[in-house]
mmCIF file of C-alpha atoms in Angstrom:
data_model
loop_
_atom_site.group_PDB
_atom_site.id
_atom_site.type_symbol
_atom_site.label_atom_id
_atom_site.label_comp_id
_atom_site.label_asym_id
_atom_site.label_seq_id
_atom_site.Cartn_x
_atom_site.Cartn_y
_atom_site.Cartn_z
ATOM 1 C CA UNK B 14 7.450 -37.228 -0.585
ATOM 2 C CA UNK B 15 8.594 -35.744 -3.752
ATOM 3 C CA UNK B 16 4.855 -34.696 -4.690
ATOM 4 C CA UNK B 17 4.305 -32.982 -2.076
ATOM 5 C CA UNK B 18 7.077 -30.895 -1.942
ATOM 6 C CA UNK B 19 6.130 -30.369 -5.576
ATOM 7 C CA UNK B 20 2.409 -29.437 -5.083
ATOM 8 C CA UNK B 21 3.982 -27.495 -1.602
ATOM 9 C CA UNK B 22 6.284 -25.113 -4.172
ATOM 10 C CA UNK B 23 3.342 -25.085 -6.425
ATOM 11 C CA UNK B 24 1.232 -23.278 -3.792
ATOM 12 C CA UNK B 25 3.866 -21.214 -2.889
ATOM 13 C CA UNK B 26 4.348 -19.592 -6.592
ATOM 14 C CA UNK B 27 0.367 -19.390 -6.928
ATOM 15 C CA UNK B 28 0.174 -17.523 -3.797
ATOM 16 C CA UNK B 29 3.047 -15.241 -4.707
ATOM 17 C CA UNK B 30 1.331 -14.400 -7.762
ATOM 18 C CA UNK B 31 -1.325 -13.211 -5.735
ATOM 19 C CA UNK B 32 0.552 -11.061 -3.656
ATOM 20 C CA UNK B 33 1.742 -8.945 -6.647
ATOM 21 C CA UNK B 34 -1.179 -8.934 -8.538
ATOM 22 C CA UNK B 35 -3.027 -7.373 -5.317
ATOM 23 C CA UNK B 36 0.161 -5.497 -4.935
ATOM 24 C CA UNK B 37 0.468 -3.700 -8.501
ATOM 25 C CA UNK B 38 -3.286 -2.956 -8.289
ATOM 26 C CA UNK B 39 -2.279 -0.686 -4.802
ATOM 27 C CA UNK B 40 0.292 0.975 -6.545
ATOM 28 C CA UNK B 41 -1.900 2.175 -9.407
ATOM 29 C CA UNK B 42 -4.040 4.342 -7.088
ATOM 30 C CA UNK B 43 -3.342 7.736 -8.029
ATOM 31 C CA UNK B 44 -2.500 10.022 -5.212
ATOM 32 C CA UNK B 45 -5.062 12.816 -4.068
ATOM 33 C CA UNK B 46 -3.513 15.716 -2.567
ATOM 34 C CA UNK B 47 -5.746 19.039 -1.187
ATOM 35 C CA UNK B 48 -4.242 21.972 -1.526
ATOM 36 C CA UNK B 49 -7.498 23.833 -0.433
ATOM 37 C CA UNK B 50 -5.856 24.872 2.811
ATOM 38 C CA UNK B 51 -2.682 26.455 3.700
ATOM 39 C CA UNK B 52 -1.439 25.747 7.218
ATOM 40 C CA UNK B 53 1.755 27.974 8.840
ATOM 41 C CA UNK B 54 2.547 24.375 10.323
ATOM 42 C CA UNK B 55 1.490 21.233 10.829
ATOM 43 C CA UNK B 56 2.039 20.819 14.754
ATOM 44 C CA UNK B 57 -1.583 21.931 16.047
ATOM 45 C CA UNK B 58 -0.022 22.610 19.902
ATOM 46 C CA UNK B 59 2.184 26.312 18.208
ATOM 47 C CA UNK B 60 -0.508 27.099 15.488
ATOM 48 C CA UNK B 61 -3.918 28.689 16.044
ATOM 49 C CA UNK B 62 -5.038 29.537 12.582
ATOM 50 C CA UNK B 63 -6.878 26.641 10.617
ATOM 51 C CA UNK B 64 -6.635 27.949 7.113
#
């Protein structure tokens, strides 16, 4: 009974440490922003022009 609660909270840590490591490696990802275009708004239905 005892081991398997054991090897049970064993899996539970590994997979944890998973979960970050994928985690941090998101969170690296720089962010890429285009600035080519500048919209008057962002609601297409009250603007017409695209650029």
């Amino acid at each position: 009974m005892i081991n398997s609660l054991a090897k049970s909270g064993m899996l539970k840590v590994g997979l944890s440490l998973i979960a970050m490591t994928v985690a941090a490696g998101v969170q690296a990802k720089t962010l890429v922003y285009c600035s080519e275009g500048s919209p008057e708004g962002f609601n297409p239905q009250l603007f017409t022009s695209g650029t």
